[in-house]
């Protein structure tokens, strides 16, 4: 891999020269005065003084050159809709949405919270923010009112954009209802809520003076022309919340110029996507993959992007491949869990369609096991690229870089550090690990363009969460364990903290514990991630009740378990629901009162409980064992 090695080395040793070149992949209203300002570490400002706009680069410049090329392909197998927007049409829709925003008083720097299903209007809503310099905060539709309210209070949006409902597996999923509930729970609810009425939840309640009908306003702005607002490169483009070790999610703040350059470069070097081609990412706009590789990345590259509302199995397990054939998808992006789901279906579905357009399938979000990696590569007969990154980084940190060199793929490994990242594996004392030695995945700052610039409104939290693992050297800690082999291939070995990964989605066990404790019967609870064949991990709860009579029979335990699950559904969303809630009379702790989470997790996974020299009450472990056996 000499060619790629050289490319990577140059990105670190000749950082400014390297990124100045990449900056040429996007259009600037004003070029940068300084490529990298790292005068206030660990904060970094990329392309300082430069002025650009994400929407201009993603939409307008292509609309000017190739107005009739496909830009957005919206497919819903839930409502049987399919609509293609050209770049010219996308620009018109975005301008209409931007005009609506201006009508509603949204100004540059204001936050707009987007809580929407996978419909084209969600893309218009995001791009319209970028167009006028408003900061979007997209919240995943699977999150319930409590999670939504926490995010509202942190971002303090002037406007929320939502829909009456989404659809999943043929059933409507209420959105507007949850918006109303969240607005009641929140301390800083928005003044206005813009609703895209899909007609799925007929007669949903409307709040007079606050709720506004999108179709009505759109009709007034059919010919709207809204010029782009040029932003200084470091001005924020969006906030995206992610779970951490505390109960309170962190608002990952992204800049404008650095993000645009990083994504445009990644489309060329990593994803090898070209203008005129089509990309299909099976994620959701509520996650970072949705931001980077459903909306901004492909559009910046002048590709068409597929927005798909539906599951991989309806109407049958061939639906994704049918889309690939129909739109001649060249780049596809998904998660290992989805592939494991497909692996359980009839393999004939994979052979039924012409997949010859497909160059690569990228998989990320959770560890990709060797068996699944090999299976899907054999079935598709194309390279399947495992890539590793986080909400924080916004684009891959480890990957094969096929645009530079076609390095061999090792099953179960996301290959090499991506250019721009001085990524290394560290021992717990801050020294660097040797080959095949497990350590912490860290990045020597400055972080490259595109990564988080801070935690929204909490610069101190940005520093303390990510840069204080060692006093010396100061590194960005990924909170993941990893290992590098003698050939330079990396493997990720899981999180160091209490964050778990369910079907590629990051969940904080602390958040789930707080939700469970909101149930009046619960005194104390521990939530751990337990290995799951399909989803990677599943949350499992061990709870202590205040009054033992609540769980003194099997029926009562089942009843309370259901209630606790419902509490989690209501506060966080079904995505965070524990697979099981076991009731025990005490949790294993050290004599100083620290919860022995690792031991609980080990037992739940059928392993040895580990070092128990400091345990206060060993009988608690017996209780866990018998609860698991019951
Ligand atoms: P999120 O920010 O929700 O995308 O979650 C990021 C976390 O997912 C990382 O810190 C890793 O723990 C895990 N992750 C993401 N991609 C991979 C991958 N390719 N292999 C192993 N773990 C991954």
XYZ file of C-alpha atoms and ligand atoms in Angstrom:
653
model
C 0.000 0.000 0.000
C 2.837 2.363 -0.758
C 0.708 4.729 -2.828
C -1.872 5.201 -0.117
C 0.779 5.349 2.596
C 2.398 8.234 0.771
C -0.974 9.983 0.325
C -1.675 9.641 4.048
C 1.792 10.813 5.052
C 1.460 13.924 2.926
C -1.917 14.727 4.533
C -0.156 14.834 7.922
C 3.307 16.175 7.076
C 2.151 18.719 4.501
C -1.224 19.305 6.091
C -1.965 22.773 4.768
C -0.808 22.025 1.240
C -2.876 18.819 1.197
C -6.093 20.430 2.418
C -5.639 23.522 0.247
C -5.751 21.133 -2.712
C -8.873 19.383 -1.423
C -10.542 22.765 -0.847
C -10.592 23.101 -4.632
C -13.296 20.418 -4.748
C -15.886 22.934 -3.571
C -16.806 26.457 -4.669
C -15.950 29.408 -2.444
C -17.384 32.896 -2.476
C -14.116 34.001 -0.926
C -11.018 31.813 -0.597
C -9.535 30.989 2.789
C -6.908 33.288 4.278
C -5.452 30.493 6.372
C -5.910 26.752 5.785
C -5.607 25.598 9.393
C -5.684 27.820 12.449
C -4.634 25.695 15.394
C -3.573 28.562 17.627
C -6.071 27.614 20.342
C -5.730 23.823 20.729
C -7.599 21.524 20.779
C -9.993 23.853 18.895
C -9.241 24.162 15.215
C -10.553 26.464 12.519
C -10.312 25.129 8.986
C -10.176 27.417 5.947
C -10.274 30.521 8.102
C -11.652 33.606 6.421
C -13.045 31.558 3.533
C -16.705 31.999 2.659
C -18.871 29.248 1.284
C -22.302 27.665 1.540
C -23.231 23.977 1.796
C -26.489 24.352 -0.098
C -24.825 26.258 -2.932
C -22.265 23.483 -3.307
C -24.766 20.651 -2.941
C -27.505 22.084 -5.138
C -27.036 25.386 -6.971
C -23.758 24.741 -8.714
C -25.073 21.472 -10.144
C -28.446 23.010 -10.997
C -26.576 25.603 -13.052
C -24.560 23.055 -14.992
C -26.764 19.973 -15.154
C -30.287 21.159 -14.263
C -32.033 18.064 -15.581
C -29.842 15.456 -13.952
C -31.341 13.476 -11.105
C -30.578 14.852 -7.651
C -33.008 13.258 -5.219
C -34.843 9.971 -5.602
C -37.535 9.604 -2.969
C -38.921 6.093 -2.601
C -41.416 4.974 0.017
C -42.441 1.349 -0.013
C -44.640 2.258 2.942
C -46.907 4.675 1.052
C -46.056 3.427 -2.449
C -44.636 6.730 -3.585
C -41.700 7.329 -5.834
C -40.586 10.728 -7.023
C -37.454 11.943 -8.729
C -36.266 15.532 -8.328
C -33.724 16.950 -10.746
C -31.148 19.431 -9.484
C -33.268 22.283 -10.884
C -36.376 20.949 -9.124
C -34.495 20.383 -5.904
C -33.223 23.945 -6.003
C -36.760 25.266 -6.483
C -38.092 23.217 -3.559
C -35.244 24.311 -1.312
C -35.826 27.948 -2.221
C -39.522 27.556 -1.400
C -38.667 26.059 1.973
C -36.088 28.796 2.610
C -38.718 31.426 1.798
C -41.109 29.789 4.269
C -38.378 29.924 6.922
C -37.810 33.603 6.265
C -41.545 34.177 6.450
C -41.554 32.537 9.847
C -38.739 34.751 11.058
C -35.850 32.282 10.890
C -32.539 34.130 10.588
C -28.899 33.191 10.192
C -27.629 31.391 13.310
C -31.144 30.429 14.493
C -31.750 26.761 15.209
C -34.362 24.742 13.356
C -35.209 21.362 14.837
C -36.166 18.810 12.207
C -38.119 15.787 13.425
C -39.242 14.050 10.296
C -39.653 10.721 8.561
C -37.623 9.867 5.463
C -39.498 12.069 3.016
C -38.173 14.498 0.414
C -39.366 17.480 2.460
C -36.886 16.507 5.177
C -34.059 17.010 2.679
C -35.554 20.356 1.604
C -35.761 21.346 5.271
C -32.085 20.585 5.920
C -30.799 22.188 2.735
C -32.963 25.277 3.262
C -31.301 25.792 6.653
C -27.892 25.547 5.039
C -29.015 27.998 2.364
C -29.874 30.783 4.809
C -27.282 29.985 7.466
C -29.756 28.602 9.981
C -28.426 25.708 12.073
C -30.372 22.476 11.779
C -30.699 19.923 14.496
C -32.229 16.751 13.115
C -33.636 14.377 15.720
C -34.158 10.739 14.767
C -37.864 9.940 14.390
C -37.527 6.874 16.606
C -36.819 9.031 19.645
C -39.762 9.662 21.935
C -41.043 12.879 23.500
C -38.604 12.877 26.446
C -35.528 12.630 24.212
C -36.987 15.219 21.894
C -37.634 17.629 24.777
C -34.034 17.303 26.042
C -32.760 18.204 22.593
C -35.227 21.093 22.246
C -34.017 22.569 25.513
C -30.382 22.295 24.535
C -30.728 23.717 21.010
C -33.543 26.197 21.784
C -34.937 26.169 18.231
C -37.061 29.028 16.889
C -38.820 26.587 14.592
C -39.572 22.887 14.437
C -40.306 21.101 11.197
C -42.237 17.878 11.454
C -44.866 15.747 9.820
C -48.154 14.217 10.886
C -46.688 10.719 10.784
C -44.198 8.302 9.359
C -44.886 4.712 8.358
C -43.084 1.593 9.399
C -44.030 -1.925 8.395
C -47.303 -0.660 7.027
C -48.338 1.102 10.233
C -48.417 4.866 10.791
C -45.960 6.098 13.414
C -47.102 9.359 15.009
C -44.732 12.322 14.826
C -46.920 15.355 15.433
C -48.316 13.803 18.600
C -44.826 13.441 20.008
C -43.951 16.985 18.986
C -46.900 18.247 21.028
C -45.895 16.156 24.022
C -42.248 17.231 23.758
C -43.256 20.893 23.529
C -45.201 20.449 26.763
C -42.227 18.821 28.489
C -39.668 21.332 27.200
C -38.705 24.518 28.965
C -37.879 26.298 25.704
C -40.423 25.082 23.120
C -40.291 26.757 19.695
C -42.757 29.497 18.775
C -43.652 27.830 15.477
C -44.071 24.269 14.233
C -44.215 23.663 10.483
C -46.105 20.496 9.592
C -45.860 18.495 6.393
C -49.266 16.815 6.372
C -49.001 13.463 4.602
C -52.581 12.563 5.385
C -51.487 9.562 7.431
C -52.852 10.747 10.768
C -56.166 12.293 9.848
C -57.428 14.869 12.329
C -54.199 15.271 14.308
C -54.581 18.119 16.810
C -53.386 21.573 15.781
C -52.217 24.292 18.134
C -53.610 27.609 16.942
C -51.009 30.306 16.347
C -48.146 27.829 16.575
C -48.767 25.080 14.034
C -48.374 25.992 10.383
C -49.317 23.963 7.345
C -46.405 23.487 4.945
C -48.538 23.024 1.816
C -50.353 26.289 2.497
C -47.154 28.301 2.832
C -45.433 26.534 -0.035
C -48.301 27.567 -2.318
C -47.514 31.192 -1.480
C -43.844 30.843 -2.365
C -43.923 28.869 -5.594
C -41.674 31.352 -7.407
C -39.462 32.179 -4.456
C -35.867 33.158 -5.132
C -33.782 33.072 -1.996
C -30.098 33.895 -2.468
C -27.605 31.825 -0.487
C -26.102 33.370 2.639
C -22.322 33.060 2.486
C -20.882 31.799 5.744
C -17.421 32.087 7.152
C -15.953 28.594 7.033
C -16.098 28.013 10.813
C -19.694 29.135 11.242
C -21.878 26.214 12.349
C -23.917 24.253 9.850
C -25.647 21.876 12.231
C -25.936 20.240 15.611
C -26.407 16.500 15.921
C -26.958 14.940 19.325
C -25.210 11.783 20.361
C -25.187 9.716 23.517
C -22.315 9.707 25.924
C -21.554 8.431 29.378
C -23.805 10.934 31.133
C -27.583 10.977 30.837
C -27.417 14.205 28.836
C -26.736 13.879 25.098
C -23.993 16.007 23.545
C -24.672 18.364 20.659
C -21.954 17.663 18.125
C -21.399 20.971 16.331
C -20.192 20.931 12.751
C -18.647 23.829 10.829
C -19.418 24.750 7.221
C -16.281 24.928 5.059
C -14.344 22.112 6.697
C -17.350 19.791 6.474
C -17.979 20.622 2.809
C -14.343 19.965 1.894
C -14.072 16.776 3.977
C -17.226 15.306 2.438
C -16.351 16.298 -1.121
C -12.888 14.754 -0.698
C -14.357 11.591 0.846
C -16.748 11.173 -2.072
C -13.784 11.219 -4.430
C -11.144 9.242 -2.554
C -13.137 6.883 -0.306
C -16.531 6.382 -1.940
C -15.355 6.873 -5.531
C -18.669 8.450 -6.496
C -18.862 10.638 -9.582
C -21.285 13.312 -10.750
C -24.194 11.756 -12.618
C -24.062 8.496 -10.648
C -26.406 7.407 -7.855
C -25.689 6.708 -4.187
C -28.003 4.732 -1.908
C -27.416 4.957 1.839
C -29.893 2.921 3.826
C -29.546 4.979 7.005
C -31.893 7.694 8.307
C -31.456 11.470 8.257
C -31.540 11.350 12.076
C -28.067 9.773 12.181
C -24.701 11.060 11.108
C -24.587 8.726 8.087
C -27.823 10.327 6.954
C -26.372 13.823 7.223
C -23.107 12.989 5.494
C -24.028 10.272 3.015
C -27.730 10.637 2.289
C -27.855 14.413 2.065
C -24.629 16.381 1.803
C -21.927 14.010 0.505
C -23.581 12.644 -2.642
C -25.137 15.991 -3.562
C -21.831 17.824 -3.098
C -20.355 15.322 -5.545
C -23.176 15.979 -8.019
C -24.593 12.484 -7.515
C -28.223 11.570 -7.157
C -29.109 10.332 -3.692
C -31.811 7.830 -2.761
C -34.036 8.624 0.214
C -35.785 5.421 1.135
C -38.667 5.113 3.582
C -39.184 1.453 4.325
C -37.560 -1.678 5.684
C -35.145 -3.978 3.814
C -37.777 -6.738 3.843
C -40.932 -5.152 2.456
C -42.478 -5.973 0.028
C -39.726 -8.617 0.010
C -36.035 -9.012 0.775
C -35.153 -7.972 -2.787
C -36.294 -4.359 -2.428
C -32.834 -2.789 -1.982
C -31.473 -4.650 -4.984
C -34.478 -3.677 -7.035
C -33.646 -0.028 -6.257
C -30.004 -0.612 -7.199
C -31.047 -2.039 -10.559
C -33.652 0.609 -11.336
C -31.486 3.639 -10.529
C -28.147 2.097 -11.482
C -26.763 2.731 -8.019
C -22.956 2.767 -8.027
C -22.257 3.378 -4.337
C -24.201 1.809 -1.518
C -23.822 2.412 2.216
C -25.420 0.349 4.973
C -24.802 -1.223 8.391
C -23.709 -4.752 9.347
C -27.001 -5.441 11.169
C -28.964 -4.892 7.971
C -26.693 -7.320 6.136
C -27.143 -9.888 8.903
C -30.910 -9.473 8.514
C -30.649 -10.073 4.762
C -28.405 -13.076 5.312
C -31.297 -14.832 6.999
C -33.458 -14.430 3.885
C -33.509 -16.463 0.684
C -30.228 -15.670 -1.180
C -32.169 -15.854 -4.453
C -33.238 -12.229 -3.845
C -29.665 -11.116 -4.356
C -29.462 -12.872 -7.697
C -32.775 -11.655 -9.035
C -31.626 -8.180 -10.097
C -28.929 -6.732 -12.303
C -26.446 -5.290 -9.835
C -23.682 -4.647 -12.365
C -23.749 -0.875 -11.730
C -22.673 -1.340 -8.115
C -18.969 -0.619 -7.543
C -18.778 -0.851 -3.758
C -20.857 -1.509 -0.681
C -19.728 0.428 2.395
C -20.661 -0.807 5.866
C -20.213 1.131 9.111
C -21.656 1.895 12.519
C -20.737 -1.265 14.390
C -18.211 -4.086 14.159
C -18.493 -6.090 10.957
C -17.840 -9.736 11.780
C -15.712 -11.774 9.386
C -18.493 -14.218 8.500
C -20.914 -11.479 7.474
C -18.175 -9.584 5.621
C -17.184 -12.662 3.621
C -20.770 -13.675 2.928
C -21.869 -10.352 1.468
C -18.668 -9.948 -0.537
C -19.110 -13.411 -2.054
C -22.774 -12.802 -2.800
C -22.274 -9.417 -4.445
C -18.903 -10.135 -6.006
C -17.721 -6.575 -5.323
C -15.491 -5.080 -2.611
C -17.405 -4.523 0.622
C -15.654 -1.773 2.563
C -15.839 -1.758 6.340
C -15.312 1.796 7.529
C -15.074 3.069 11.078
C -16.091 6.492 12.357
C -18.342 8.319 14.791
C -20.951 11.053 14.942
C -18.135 13.251 16.208
C -15.947 12.863 13.129
C -18.694 13.123 10.490
C -16.780 11.002 7.965
C -14.589 7.878 8.070
C -11.525 7.589 10.318
C -10.531 4.094 9.176
C -11.225 2.748 5.708
C -9.749 1.374 2.533
C -9.122 4.356 0.236
C -10.045 2.805 -3.095
C -9.830 6.103 -4.972
C -6.103 6.171 -4.295
C -5.139 2.514 -4.155
C -6.993 -0.770 -4.399
C -5.526 -2.335 -1.280
C -6.557 -5.921 -0.472
C -9.490 -6.295 1.914
C -9.100 -8.211 5.160
C -12.383 -9.585 6.479
C -13.460 -7.918 9.701
C -11.034 -5.009 9.379
C -11.794 -1.396 8.431
C -8.254 -1.196 7.021
C -6.171 1.979 7.514
C -6.250 5.450 9.044
C -7.943 7.797 6.612
C -5.859 10.700 5.216
C -6.030 13.723 7.504
C -6.264 11.569 10.651
C -3.044 11.015 12.564
C -4.695 7.982 14.149
C -2.734 5.772 16.510
C -3.332 3.082 19.121
C -2.313 4.075 22.638
C -1.560 2.176 25.818
C -3.305 3.337 28.965
C -0.156 5.203 30.005
C -0.196 7.295 26.833
C 2.614 5.503 25.023
C 1.975 3.950 21.618
C 1.102 0.282 21.219
C 3.121 -2.059 19.057
C 1.651 -4.348 16.378
C -1.095 -6.682 17.602
C -1.296 -4.920 20.948
C -4.755 -3.800 22.087
C -5.074 -0.132 22.979
C -7.171 3.007 22.753
C -7.908 4.487 19.335
C -6.770 8.093 19.446
C -6.155 10.891 16.981
C -3.319 13.368 17.400
C -4.888 16.819 16.985
C -5.728 18.890 15.089
C -8.705 16.841 13.987
C -9.037 17.063 10.205
C -11.732 19.153 8.479
C -15.311 17.920 8.937
C -14.976 16.725 12.531
C -16.881 18.330 15.384
C -15.690 21.846 16.133
C -17.096 21.796 19.670
C -20.013 20.581 21.785
C -22.879 22.995 21.200
C -22.726 25.704 23.851
C -20.207 23.760 25.953
C -16.614 24.326 24.897
C -15.432 22.971 28.259
C -17.301 19.714 27.685
C -15.667 19.375 24.263
C -12.248 19.543 25.889
C -13.033 17.392 28.933
C -14.910 14.678 27.017
C -12.505 14.199 24.153
C -9.048 15.511 25.011
C -8.241 14.649 28.617
C -7.483 10.937 28.428
C -3.796 11.714 28.967
C -2.114 14.869 30.138
C 0.633 14.132 27.677
C 0.208 13.523 24.810
C -3.056 15.396 24.251
C -5.073 13.230 21.884
C -8.655 13.015 20.701
C -10.019 9.887 22.346
C -12.487 7.848 20.329
C -13.421 5.829 23.446
C -12.952 2.691 21.366
C -10.494 -0.134 21.865
C -8.588 -1.113 18.766
C -5.649 -3.059 17.481
C -3.345 -2.754 14.481
C -1.665 -5.764 12.891
C 1.817 -5.909 11.419
C 0.443 -5.025 7.954
C -1.211 -1.868 9.269
C -4.781 -3.220 9.214
C -6.913 -2.103 12.160
C -9.693 -3.844 14.051
C -12.103 -2.147 16.444
C -12.680 -4.105 19.630
C -15.553 -2.202 21.259
C -16.175 0.791 23.502
C -14.207 1.663 26.607
C -17.153 3.472 28.184
C -20.763 2.661 29.053
C -21.971 3.382 25.575
C -23.502 0.448 23.720
C -24.188 -0.091 20.065
C -27.557 -1.504 19.065
C -27.947 -2.232 15.353
C -25.377 0.426 14.557
C -26.974 3.028 16.822
C -25.195 4.447 19.810
C -27.066 4.395 23.098
C -25.874 5.522 26.514
C -26.669 2.975 29.224
C -26.903 5.866 31.691
C -29.723 7.428 29.675
C -31.637 4.142 29.706
C -31.050 3.760 33.451
C -32.432 7.245 34.064
C -35.520 6.422 32.009
C -36.113 3.191 33.943
C -35.711 4.997 37.219
C -38.507 7.312 36.179
C -40.833 4.379 36.901
C -42.106 4.870 40.445
C -41.525 1.241 41.482
C -37.805 1.196 40.681
C -35.209 1.977 43.325
C -32.037 1.248 41.431
C -31.044 -0.186 38.089
C -28.043 -1.210 36.024
C -28.224 -1.435 32.240
C -25.541 -3.273 30.311
C -25.016 -4.125 26.655
C -25.279 -7.825 25.926
C -23.946 -9.439 22.750
C -26.712 -10.145 20.226
C -26.268 -12.222 17.078
C -28.325 -9.918 14.920
C -28.041 -6.443 16.374
C -24.513 -6.595 17.737
C -25.651 -5.609 21.218
C -28.922 -5.271 23.119
C -29.552 -3.411 26.369
C -30.413 -5.588 29.351
C -31.596 -4.187 32.689
C -31.181 -5.458 36.247
C -33.489 -3.559 38.551
C -34.102 -3.359 42.267
C -37.662 -2.503 43.295
C -38.640 -0.267 46.199
C -41.294 -2.665 47.423
C -40.521 -6.387 47.071
C -44.226 -7.255 46.926
C -44.296 -5.788 43.395
C -42.276 -8.761 42.125
C -43.193 -11.638 44.424
C -44.797 -13.749 41.700
C -43.967 -14.576 38.082
C -47.123 -12.764 36.892
C -46.225 -9.600 38.774
C -42.684 -9.665 37.426
C -43.960 -9.973 33.862
C -46.388 -7.138 34.487
C -43.743 -4.807 35.923
C -41.261 -5.701 33.203
C -43.844 -4.622 30.629
C -44.468 -1.369 32.499
C -40.765 -0.579 32.686
C -40.329 -1.246 28.982
C -43.240 1.048 28.252
C -41.635 3.778 30.362
C -38.479 3.514 28.246
C -40.574 3.546 25.049
C -42.326 6.702 26.199
C -39.276 8.579 27.406
C -36.561 7.548 24.971
C -38.205 5.522 22.228
C -38.542 1.813 21.454
C -35.013 1.783 20.069
C -33.684 1.972 23.649
C -36.058 -0.639 25.082
C -34.162 -3.316 27.046
C -34.425 -6.876 25.732
C -35.199 -7.957 29.316
C -35.696 -6.341 32.704
C -34.613 -8.713 35.475
C -35.604 -7.990 39.063
C -33.095 -8.659 41.841
C -32.800 -7.454 45.415
C -29.382 -5.800 45.154
C -26.826 -4.827 42.517
C -23.203 -5.976 42.674
C -21.017 -3.137 43.866
C -17.551 -2.624 45.236
C -17.172 -1.854 48.921
C -16.836 1.801 47.968
C -20.199 1.637 46.186
C -19.086 1.531 42.544
C -21.305 -0.602 40.342
C -19.552 -3.669 38.916
C -20.930 -3.224 35.416
C -18.308 -5.318 33.694
C -19.162 -8.263 35.951
C -22.887 -7.864 35.303
C -22.233 -7.717 31.582
C -19.939 -10.745 31.702
C -22.562 -12.813 33.515
C -25.293 -11.685 31.124
C -23.107 -12.864 28.236
C -22.435 -16.198 29.950
C -18.823 -15.367 30.785
C -16.859 -15.388 33.999
C -17.624 -12.418 36.282
C -13.928 -11.429 36.416
C -12.020 -9.898 39.312
C -14.313 -9.804 42.352
C -11.842 -9.053 45.132
C -13.556 -5.771 45.964
C -17.187 -6.959 45.784
C -19.334 -5.992 48.724
C -22.054 -8.649 48.567
C -21.241 -11.732 46.447
C -24.816 -13.012 46.752
C -25.915 -10.339 44.271
C -24.056 -12.255 41.549
C -25.945 -15.427 42.436
C -29.186 -13.507 42.042
C -28.142 -12.318 38.600
C -27.235 -15.858 37.595
C -30.588 -17.231 38.685
C -32.512 -14.318 37.136
C -30.780 -15.039 33.824
C -31.550 -18.734 34.110
C -35.244 -18.145 34.812
P -22.110 6.636 16.218
O -21.480 7.908 16.659
O -23.481 6.447 16.738
O -22.000 6.457 14.734
O -21.282 5.449 16.872
C -19.903 5.385 16.713
C -19.387 4.134 17.344
O -19.830 2.997 16.610
C -17.889 4.055 17.340
O -17.307 4.748 18.415
C -17.664 2.557 17.393
O -17.804 2.083 18.713
C -18.813 2.001 16.560
N -18.392 1.799 15.154
C -18.651 2.584 14.099
N -18.170 2.046 12.965
C -17.564 0.897 13.297
C -16.855 -0.122 12.561
N -16.696 -0.069 11.250
N -16.354 -1.169 13.280
C -16.503 -1.243 14.617
N -17.180 -0.333 15.348
C -17.705 0.733 14.707
